[in-house]
Short mmCIF file of C-alpha atoms in Angstrom, two decimals:
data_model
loop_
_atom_site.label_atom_id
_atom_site.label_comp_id
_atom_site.label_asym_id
_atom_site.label_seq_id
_atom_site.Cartn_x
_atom_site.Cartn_y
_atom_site.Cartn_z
CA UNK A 24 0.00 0.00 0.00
CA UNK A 25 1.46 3.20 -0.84
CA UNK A 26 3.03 5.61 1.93
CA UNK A 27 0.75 8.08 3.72
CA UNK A 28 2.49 9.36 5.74
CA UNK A 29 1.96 13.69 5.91
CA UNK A 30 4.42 15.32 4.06
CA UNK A 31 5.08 18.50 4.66
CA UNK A 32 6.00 19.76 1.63
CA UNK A 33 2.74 18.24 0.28
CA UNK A 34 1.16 20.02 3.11
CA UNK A 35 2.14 23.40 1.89
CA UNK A 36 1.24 22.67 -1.75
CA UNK A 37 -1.97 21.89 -0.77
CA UNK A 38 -2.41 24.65 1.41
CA UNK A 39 -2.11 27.00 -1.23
CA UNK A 40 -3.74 25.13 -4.04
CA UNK A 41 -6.71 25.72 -1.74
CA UNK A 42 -7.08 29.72 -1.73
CA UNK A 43 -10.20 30.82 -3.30
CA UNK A 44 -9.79 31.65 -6.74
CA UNK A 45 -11.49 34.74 -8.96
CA UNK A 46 -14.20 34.00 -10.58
CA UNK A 47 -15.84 36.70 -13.09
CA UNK A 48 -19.25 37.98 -11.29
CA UNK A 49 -20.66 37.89 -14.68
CA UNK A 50 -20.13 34.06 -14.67
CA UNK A 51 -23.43 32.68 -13.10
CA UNK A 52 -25.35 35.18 -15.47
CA UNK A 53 -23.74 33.45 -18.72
CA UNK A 54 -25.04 30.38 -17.12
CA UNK A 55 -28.31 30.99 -16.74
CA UNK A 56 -27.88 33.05 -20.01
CA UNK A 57 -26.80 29.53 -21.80
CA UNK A 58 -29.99 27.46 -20.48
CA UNK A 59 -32.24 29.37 -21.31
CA UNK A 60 -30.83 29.91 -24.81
CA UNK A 61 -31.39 25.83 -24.64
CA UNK A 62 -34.35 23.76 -25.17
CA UNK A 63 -36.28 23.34 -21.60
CA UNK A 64 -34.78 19.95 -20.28
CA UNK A 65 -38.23 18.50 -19.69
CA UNK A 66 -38.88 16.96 -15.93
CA UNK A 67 -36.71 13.46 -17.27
CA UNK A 68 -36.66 10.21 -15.37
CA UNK A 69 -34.37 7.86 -15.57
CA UNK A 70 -35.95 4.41 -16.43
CA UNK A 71 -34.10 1.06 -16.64
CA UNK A 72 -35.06 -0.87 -19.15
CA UNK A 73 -36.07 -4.81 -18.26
CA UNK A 74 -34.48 -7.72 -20.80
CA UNK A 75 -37.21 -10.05 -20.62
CA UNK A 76 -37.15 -11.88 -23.82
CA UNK A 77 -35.81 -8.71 -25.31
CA UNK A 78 -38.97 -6.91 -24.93
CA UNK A 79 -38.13 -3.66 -22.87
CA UNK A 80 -41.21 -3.11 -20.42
CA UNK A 81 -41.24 0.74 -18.76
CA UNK A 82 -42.56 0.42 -15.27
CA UNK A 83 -41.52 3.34 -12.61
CA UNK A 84 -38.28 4.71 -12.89
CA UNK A 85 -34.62 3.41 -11.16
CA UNK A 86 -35.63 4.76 -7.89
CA UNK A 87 -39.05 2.86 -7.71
CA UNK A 88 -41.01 5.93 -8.12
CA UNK A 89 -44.28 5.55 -10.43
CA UNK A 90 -43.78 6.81 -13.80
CA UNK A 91 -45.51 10.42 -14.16
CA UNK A 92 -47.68 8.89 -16.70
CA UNK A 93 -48.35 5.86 -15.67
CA UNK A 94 -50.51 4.76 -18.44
CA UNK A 95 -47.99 5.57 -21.09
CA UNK A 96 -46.26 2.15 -20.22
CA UNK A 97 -43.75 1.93 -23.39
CA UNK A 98 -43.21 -1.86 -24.92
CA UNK A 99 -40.67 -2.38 -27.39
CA UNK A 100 -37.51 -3.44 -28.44
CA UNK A 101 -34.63 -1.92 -29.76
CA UNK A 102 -32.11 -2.53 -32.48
CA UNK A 103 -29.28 -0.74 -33.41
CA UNK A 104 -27.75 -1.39 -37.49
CA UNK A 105 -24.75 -0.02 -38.43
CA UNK A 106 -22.93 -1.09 -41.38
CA UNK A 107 -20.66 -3.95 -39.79
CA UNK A 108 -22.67 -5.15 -37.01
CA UNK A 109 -26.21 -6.73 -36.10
CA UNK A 110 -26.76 -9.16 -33.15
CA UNK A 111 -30.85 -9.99 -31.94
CA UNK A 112 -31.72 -13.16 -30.03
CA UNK A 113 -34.46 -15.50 -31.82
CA UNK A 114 -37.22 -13.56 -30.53
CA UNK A 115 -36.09 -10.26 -31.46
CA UNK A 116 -34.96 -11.92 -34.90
CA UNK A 117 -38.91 -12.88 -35.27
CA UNK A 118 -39.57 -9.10 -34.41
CA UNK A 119 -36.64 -7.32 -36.62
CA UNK A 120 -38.42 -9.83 -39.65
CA UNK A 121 -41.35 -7.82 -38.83
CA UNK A 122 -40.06 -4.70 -38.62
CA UNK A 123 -37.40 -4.54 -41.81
CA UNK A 124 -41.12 -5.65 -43.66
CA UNK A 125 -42.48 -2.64 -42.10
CA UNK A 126 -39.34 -0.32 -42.94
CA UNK A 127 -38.97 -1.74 -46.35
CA UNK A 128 -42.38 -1.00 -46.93
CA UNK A 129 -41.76 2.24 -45.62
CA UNK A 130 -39.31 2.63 -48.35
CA UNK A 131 -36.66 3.09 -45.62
CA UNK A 132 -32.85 1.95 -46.41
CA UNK A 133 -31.48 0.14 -43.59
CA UNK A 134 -28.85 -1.88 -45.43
CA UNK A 135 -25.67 -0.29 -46.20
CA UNK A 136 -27.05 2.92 -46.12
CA UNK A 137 -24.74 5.90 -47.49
CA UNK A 138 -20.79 5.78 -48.34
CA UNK A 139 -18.24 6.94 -46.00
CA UNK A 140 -18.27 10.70 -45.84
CA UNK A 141 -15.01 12.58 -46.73
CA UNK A 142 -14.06 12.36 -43.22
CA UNK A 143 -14.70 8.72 -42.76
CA UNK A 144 -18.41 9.44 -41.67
CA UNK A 145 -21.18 6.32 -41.41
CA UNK A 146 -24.29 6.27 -41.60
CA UNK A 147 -25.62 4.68 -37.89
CA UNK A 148 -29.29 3.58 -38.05
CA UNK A 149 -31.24 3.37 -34.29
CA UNK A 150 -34.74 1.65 -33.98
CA UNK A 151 -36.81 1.49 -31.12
CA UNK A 152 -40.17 -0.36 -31.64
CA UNK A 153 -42.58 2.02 -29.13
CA UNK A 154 -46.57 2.02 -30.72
CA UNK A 155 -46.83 3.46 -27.66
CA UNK A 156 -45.02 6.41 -27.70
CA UNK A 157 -45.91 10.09 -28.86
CA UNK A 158 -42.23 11.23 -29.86
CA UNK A 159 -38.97 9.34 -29.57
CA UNK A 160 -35.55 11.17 -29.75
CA UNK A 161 -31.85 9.65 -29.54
CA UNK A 162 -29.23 11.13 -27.42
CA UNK A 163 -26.02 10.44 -26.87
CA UNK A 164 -22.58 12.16 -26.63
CA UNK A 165 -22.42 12.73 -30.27
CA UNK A 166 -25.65 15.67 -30.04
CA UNK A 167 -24.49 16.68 -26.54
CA UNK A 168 -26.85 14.22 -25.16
CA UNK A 169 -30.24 16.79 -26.15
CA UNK A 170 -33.30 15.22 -26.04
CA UNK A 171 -34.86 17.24 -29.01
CA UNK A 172 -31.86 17.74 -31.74
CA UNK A 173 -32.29 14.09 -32.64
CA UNK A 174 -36.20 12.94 -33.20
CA UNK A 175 -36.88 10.10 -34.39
CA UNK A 176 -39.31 9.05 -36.93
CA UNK A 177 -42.06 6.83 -36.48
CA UNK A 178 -42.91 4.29 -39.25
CA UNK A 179 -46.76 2.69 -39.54
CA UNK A 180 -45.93 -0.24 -37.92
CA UNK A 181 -44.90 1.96 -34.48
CA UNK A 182 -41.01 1.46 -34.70
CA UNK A 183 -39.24 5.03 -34.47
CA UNK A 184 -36.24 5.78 -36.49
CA UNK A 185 -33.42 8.11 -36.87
CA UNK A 186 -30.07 8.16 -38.60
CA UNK A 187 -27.19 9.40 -37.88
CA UNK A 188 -23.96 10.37 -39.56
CA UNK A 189 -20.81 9.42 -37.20
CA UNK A 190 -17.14 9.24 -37.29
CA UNK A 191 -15.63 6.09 -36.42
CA UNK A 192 -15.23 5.53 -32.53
CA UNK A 193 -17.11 4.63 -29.82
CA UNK A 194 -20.58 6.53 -28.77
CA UNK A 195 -22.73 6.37 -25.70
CA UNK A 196 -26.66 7.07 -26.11
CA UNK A 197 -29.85 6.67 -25.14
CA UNK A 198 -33.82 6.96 -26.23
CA UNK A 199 -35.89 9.33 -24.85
CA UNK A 200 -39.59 8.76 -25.11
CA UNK A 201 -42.15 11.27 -24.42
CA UNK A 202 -39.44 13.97 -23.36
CA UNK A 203 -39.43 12.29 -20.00
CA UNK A 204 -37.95 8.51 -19.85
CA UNK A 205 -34.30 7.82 -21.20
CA UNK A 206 -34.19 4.24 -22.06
CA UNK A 207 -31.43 2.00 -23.05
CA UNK A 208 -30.80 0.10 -25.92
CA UNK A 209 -31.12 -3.55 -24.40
CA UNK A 210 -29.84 -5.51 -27.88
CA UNK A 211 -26.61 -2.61 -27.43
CA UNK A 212 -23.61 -3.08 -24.87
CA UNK A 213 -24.69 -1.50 -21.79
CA UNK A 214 -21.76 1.70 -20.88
CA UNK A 215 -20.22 0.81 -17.90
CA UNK A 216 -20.64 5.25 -16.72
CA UNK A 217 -21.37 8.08 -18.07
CA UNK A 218 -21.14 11.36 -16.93
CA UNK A 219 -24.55 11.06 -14.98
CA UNK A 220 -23.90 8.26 -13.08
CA UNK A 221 -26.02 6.52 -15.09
CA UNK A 222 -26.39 3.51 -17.96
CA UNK A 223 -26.51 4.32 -21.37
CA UNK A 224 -25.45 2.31 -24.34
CA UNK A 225 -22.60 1.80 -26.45
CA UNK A 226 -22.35 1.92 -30.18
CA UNK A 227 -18.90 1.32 -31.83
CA UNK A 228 -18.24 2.83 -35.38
CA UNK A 229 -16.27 1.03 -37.18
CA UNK A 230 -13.24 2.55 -39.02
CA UNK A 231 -9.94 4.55 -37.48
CA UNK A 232 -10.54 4.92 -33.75
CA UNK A 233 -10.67 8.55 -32.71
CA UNK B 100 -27.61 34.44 3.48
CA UNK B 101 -29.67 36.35 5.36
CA UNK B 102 -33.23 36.09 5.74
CA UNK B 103 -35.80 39.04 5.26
CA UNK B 104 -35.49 39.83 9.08
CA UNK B 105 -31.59 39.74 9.07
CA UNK B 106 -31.30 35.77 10.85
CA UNK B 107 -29.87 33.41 8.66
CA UNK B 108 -31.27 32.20 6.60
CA UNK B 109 -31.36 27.91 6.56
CA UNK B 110 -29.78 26.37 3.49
CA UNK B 111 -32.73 25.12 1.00
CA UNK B 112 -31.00 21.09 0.44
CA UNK B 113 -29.90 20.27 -3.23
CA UNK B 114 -32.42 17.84 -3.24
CA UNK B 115 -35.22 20.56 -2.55
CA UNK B 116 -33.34 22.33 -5.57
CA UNK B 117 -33.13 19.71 -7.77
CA UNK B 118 -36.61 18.54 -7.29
CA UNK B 119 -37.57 22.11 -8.47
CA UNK B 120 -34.95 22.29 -11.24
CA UNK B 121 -36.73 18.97 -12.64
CA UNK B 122 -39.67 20.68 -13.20
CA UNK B 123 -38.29 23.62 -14.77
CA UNK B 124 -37.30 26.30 -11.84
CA UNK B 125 -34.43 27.71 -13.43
CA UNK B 126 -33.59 29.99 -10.63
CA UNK B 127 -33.37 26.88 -8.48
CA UNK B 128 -30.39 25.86 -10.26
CA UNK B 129 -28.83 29.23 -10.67
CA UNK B 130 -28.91 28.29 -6.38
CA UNK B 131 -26.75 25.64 -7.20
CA UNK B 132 -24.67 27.18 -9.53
CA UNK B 133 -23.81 29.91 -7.07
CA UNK B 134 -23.25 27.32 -4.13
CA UNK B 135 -20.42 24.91 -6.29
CA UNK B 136 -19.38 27.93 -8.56
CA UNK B 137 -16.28 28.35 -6.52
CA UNK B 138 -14.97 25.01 -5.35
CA UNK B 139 -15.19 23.79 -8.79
CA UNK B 140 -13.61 26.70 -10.68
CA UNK B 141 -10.58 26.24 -8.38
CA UNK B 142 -10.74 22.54 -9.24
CA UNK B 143 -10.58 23.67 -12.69
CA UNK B 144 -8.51 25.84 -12.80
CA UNK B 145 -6.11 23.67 -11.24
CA UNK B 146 -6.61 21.18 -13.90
CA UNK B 147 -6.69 23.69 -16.66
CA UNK B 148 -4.31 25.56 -15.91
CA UNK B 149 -6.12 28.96 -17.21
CA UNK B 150 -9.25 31.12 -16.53
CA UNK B 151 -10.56 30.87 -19.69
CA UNK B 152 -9.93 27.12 -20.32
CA UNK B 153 -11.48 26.36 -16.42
CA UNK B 154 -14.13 28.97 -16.59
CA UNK B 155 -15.35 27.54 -20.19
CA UNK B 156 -15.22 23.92 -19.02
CA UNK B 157 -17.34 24.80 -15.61
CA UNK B 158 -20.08 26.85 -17.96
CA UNK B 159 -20.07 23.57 -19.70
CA UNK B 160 -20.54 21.86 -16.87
CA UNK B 161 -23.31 23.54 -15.69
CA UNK B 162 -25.73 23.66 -18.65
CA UNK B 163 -24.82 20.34 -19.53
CA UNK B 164 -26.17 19.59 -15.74
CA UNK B 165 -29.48 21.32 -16.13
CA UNK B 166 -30.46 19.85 -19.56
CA UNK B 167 -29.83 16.54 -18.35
CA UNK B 168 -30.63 17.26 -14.89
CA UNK B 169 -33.62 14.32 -15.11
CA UNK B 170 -31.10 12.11 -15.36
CA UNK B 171 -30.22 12.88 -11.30
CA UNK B 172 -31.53 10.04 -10.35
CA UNK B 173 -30.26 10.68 -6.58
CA UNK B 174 -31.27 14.15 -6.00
CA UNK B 175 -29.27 13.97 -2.07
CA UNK B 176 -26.07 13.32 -3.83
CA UNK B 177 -26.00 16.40 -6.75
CA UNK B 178 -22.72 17.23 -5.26
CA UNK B 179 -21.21 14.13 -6.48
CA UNK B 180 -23.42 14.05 -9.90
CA UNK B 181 -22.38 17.52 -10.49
CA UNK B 182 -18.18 16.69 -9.98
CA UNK B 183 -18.48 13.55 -11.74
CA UNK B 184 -19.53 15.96 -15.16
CA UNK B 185 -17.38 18.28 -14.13
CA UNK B 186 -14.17 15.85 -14.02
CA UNK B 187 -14.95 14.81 -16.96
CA UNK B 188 -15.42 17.97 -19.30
CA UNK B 189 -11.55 19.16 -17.91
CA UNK B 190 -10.67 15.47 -19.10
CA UNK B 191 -12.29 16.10 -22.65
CA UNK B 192 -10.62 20.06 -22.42
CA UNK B 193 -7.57 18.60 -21.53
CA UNK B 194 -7.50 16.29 -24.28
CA UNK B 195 -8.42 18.98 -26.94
CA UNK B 196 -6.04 21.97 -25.97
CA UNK B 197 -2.08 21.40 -26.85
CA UNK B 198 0.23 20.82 -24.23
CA UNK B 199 1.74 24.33 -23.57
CA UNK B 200 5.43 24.48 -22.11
CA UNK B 201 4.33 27.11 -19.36
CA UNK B 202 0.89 27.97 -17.81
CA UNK B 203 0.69 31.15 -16.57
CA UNK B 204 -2.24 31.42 -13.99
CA UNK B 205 -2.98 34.88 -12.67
CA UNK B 206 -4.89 34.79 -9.51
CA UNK B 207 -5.70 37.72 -8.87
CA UNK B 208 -8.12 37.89 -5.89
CA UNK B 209 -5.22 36.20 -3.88
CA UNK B 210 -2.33 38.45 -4.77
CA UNK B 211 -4.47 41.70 -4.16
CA UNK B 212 -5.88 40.35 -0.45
CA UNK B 213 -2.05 38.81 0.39
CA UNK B 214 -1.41 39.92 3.93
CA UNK B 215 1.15 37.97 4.39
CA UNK B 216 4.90 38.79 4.69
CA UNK B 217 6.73 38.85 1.56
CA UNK B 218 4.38 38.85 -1.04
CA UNK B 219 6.30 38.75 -3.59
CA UNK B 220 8.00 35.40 -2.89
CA UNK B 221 4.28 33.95 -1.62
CA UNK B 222 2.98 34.93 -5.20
CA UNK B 223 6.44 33.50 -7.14
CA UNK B 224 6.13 30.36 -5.02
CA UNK B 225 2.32 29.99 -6.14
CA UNK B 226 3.28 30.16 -9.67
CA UNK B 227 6.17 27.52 -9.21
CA UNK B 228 3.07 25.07 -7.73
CA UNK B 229 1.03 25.44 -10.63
CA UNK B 230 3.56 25.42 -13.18
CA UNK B 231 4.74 21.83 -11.60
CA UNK B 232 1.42 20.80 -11.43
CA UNK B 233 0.80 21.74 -15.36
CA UNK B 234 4.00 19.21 -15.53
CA UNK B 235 2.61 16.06 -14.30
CA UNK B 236 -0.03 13.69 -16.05
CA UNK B 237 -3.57 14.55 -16.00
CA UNK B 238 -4.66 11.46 -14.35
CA UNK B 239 -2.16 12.04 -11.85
CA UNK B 240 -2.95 15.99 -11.35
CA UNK B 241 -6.80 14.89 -11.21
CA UNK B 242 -6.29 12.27 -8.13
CA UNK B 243 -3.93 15.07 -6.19
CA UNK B 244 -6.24 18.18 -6.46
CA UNK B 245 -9.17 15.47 -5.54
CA UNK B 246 -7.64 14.25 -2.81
CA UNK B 247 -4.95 17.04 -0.96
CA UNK B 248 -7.08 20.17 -2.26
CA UNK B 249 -10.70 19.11 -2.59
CA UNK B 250 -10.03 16.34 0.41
CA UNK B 251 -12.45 13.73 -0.93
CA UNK B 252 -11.97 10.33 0.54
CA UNK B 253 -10.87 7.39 -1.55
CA UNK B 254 -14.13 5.98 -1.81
CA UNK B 255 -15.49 9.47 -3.16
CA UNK B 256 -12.75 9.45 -5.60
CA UNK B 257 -13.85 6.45 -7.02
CA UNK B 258 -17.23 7.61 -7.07
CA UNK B 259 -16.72 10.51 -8.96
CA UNK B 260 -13.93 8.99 -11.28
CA UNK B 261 -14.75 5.70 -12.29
CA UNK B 262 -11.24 4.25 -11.53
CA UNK B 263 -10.49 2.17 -8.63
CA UNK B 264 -9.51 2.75 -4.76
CA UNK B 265 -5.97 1.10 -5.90
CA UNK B 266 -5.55 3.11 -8.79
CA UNK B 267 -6.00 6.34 -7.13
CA UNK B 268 -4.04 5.59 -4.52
CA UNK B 269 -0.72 4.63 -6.55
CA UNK B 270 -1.61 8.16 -8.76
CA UNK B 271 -1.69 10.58 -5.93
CA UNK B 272 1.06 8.36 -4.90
CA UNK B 273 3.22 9.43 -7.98
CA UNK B 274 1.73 12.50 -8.04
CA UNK B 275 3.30 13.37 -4.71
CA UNK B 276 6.40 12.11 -6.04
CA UNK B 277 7.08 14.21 -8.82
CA UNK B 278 5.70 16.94 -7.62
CA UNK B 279 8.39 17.05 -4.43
CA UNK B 280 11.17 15.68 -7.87
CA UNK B 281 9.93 19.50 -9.40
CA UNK B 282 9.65 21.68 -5.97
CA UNK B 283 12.83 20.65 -4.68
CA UNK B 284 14.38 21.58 -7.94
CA UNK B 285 13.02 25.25 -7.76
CA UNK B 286 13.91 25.36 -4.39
CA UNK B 287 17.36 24.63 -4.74
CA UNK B 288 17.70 26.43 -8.32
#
């Protein structure tokens, strides 16, 4: 185990890395300046979503609380295409059968979708199957994790879609449904953090790594 | 604070502030922002390195806060929620500016309220601290200031950082150690 013991030349470092510091008075005014320049947050829970034979059920939020609406309970599944990758158990194969009909139907490209971009850009796909839900966004760390810059499109059969143009790397993300719930993708790797403390999903694009 | 009657005024909790921030009180969290404002722009500065570069990444921090603040799932323990973003936007800064040789901080409020004797060699002595600090690796600087400046426990570090009790301990452990390798050399320069 490293050595503890007080040092006293630490001591003094410390000491006066811990004087206040100037901050600009202005500074809390360009804050509140900045959110309300943004789109209202909305009053967002945090739901976990249940696995269950990959159908994600919405029922109260992480901390047991009811859902504010409770009769908007939101079933569905989720898959996430991207050019390289696509893994669903049987069940959700059954379901994604359905639902490339519906898309392809829909006239909706979901195969390659469009070239690289001049700056190694691909075209990422995200699917969430919610009948249920009035408006479905994605958010992740590549819109600043906004609820609204990102809606998703709902096809007849009630599967929301969006696509996104990414650089290769690795992205975290979420759905939001209704403004209020953030849902994982359950068919996605699970993030281990992010900066909220709480689980999101993971969505490698393949290519250079940033 | 003070109240209307001159007492003082009791601290509304974060949770009470949160609660109201969730549904869209934007003052409430301008209460916030005031009550972390300064801890963490000396925490970022620190890691920074400059006021504009600390100052940008704690606006950051902030907003980013309020739009997701639904995602606060534990309303008691903002504090934490609030340093863990915080951590990580001067980990994404860091990343994005170019290492500079020297960081100049100014700090200004200190230097003008110095009652100290010598002045002078208090201020020059500052300046050697942060320009050592500027010299060791972010990971490292990030587990000192957390632990000797902000005093967090190990098991808040870990909280707040992701990494492990072990792994903190050996970087404020190396921390320490090249920190006393680059004082001692402007001591005895």
């Amino acid at each position: 185990m490293p050595d503890e013991r007080p040092d006293p030349l630490i001591e003094r470092v410390a000491a006066a890395l811990r004087r206040p510091v100037h901050v600009d008075p202005a500074f809390d005014g360009r804050v509140l300046d900045a959110i309300h320049a943004a789109a209202p947050p909305g009053a967002a829970a945090v739901h976990r979503a249940g696995a269950g034979d990959r159908l994600v059920v919405v029922d109260g939020d992480a901390n047991g609380r009811a859902p504010r609406d409770p009769g908007a309970r939101v079933p569905g599944f989720a898959a996430r295409l991207t050019r390289r990758t696509l893994a669903l158990s049987p069940l959700g194969a059954l379901a994604a059968a359905a639902l490339i009909a519906a898309l392809a139907a829909a006239g909706t490209r979901i195969a390659d979708g469009l070239g690289p971009g001049a700056r190694g850009e691909q075209s990422v796909e995200f699917v969430l199957v919610a009948p249920a839900a009035a408006h479905v966004a994605v958010a992740g760390d590549f819109n600043d994790w906004s609820a609204s810059s990102t809606p998703m499109h709902r096809t007849p059969s009630g599967a929301w879609s969006a696509t996104v143009r990414l650089r290769p790397g690795r992205y975290t993300y979420s759905f939001v449904v209704d403004g209020t719930r953030w849902i994982p993708d359950p068919l996605a790797p699970p993030s281990p953090r992010d900066d909220f403390g709480t689980t999101s999903s993971v969505v490698m694009v393949a290519g250079r790594s940033l | 604070m003070t109240g209307s009657q001159g007492l003082p005024a009791v601290d509304v909790p974060d949770e009470l502030l949160v609660d109201r921030a969730q549904r869209g009180d934007v003052d409430a969290f301008g209460v916030l922002v005031a009550r972390y404002r300064d801890r963490y722009a000396r925490f970022a500065l620190h890691m920074l390195g400059t006021p504009l570069d600390a100052e940008d990444a704690l606006q950051e921090t902030f907003v980013r806060a309020y739009r997701s603040i639904g995602r606060c799932t534990d309303p008691e323990r903002f504090e934490r929620w609030l340093f863990s973003i915080l951590i990580n936007r001067c980990r994404t800064a860091g990343a994005r500016r170019q290492r500079r040789e020297r960081t100049l901080v100014h700090d200004d409020l200190a230097l003008a309220a110095a009652a100290e004797d010598h002045p002078a060699e208090r201020a020059a002595w500052r300046e050697e601290i942060r320009h050592a600090l500027a010299r060791i690796p972010a990971e490292q600087r990030e587990a000192f200031l957390l632990k000797h400046v902000e005093e967090l426990s190990y098991d808040e570090m870990a909280a707040v950082t992701g990494a492990s009790v072990s792994a903190l301990k050996m970087r404020v452990k190396r921390s320490c150690e090249r920190l006393r390798e680059l004082l001692q050399e402007s001591i005895h320069a």
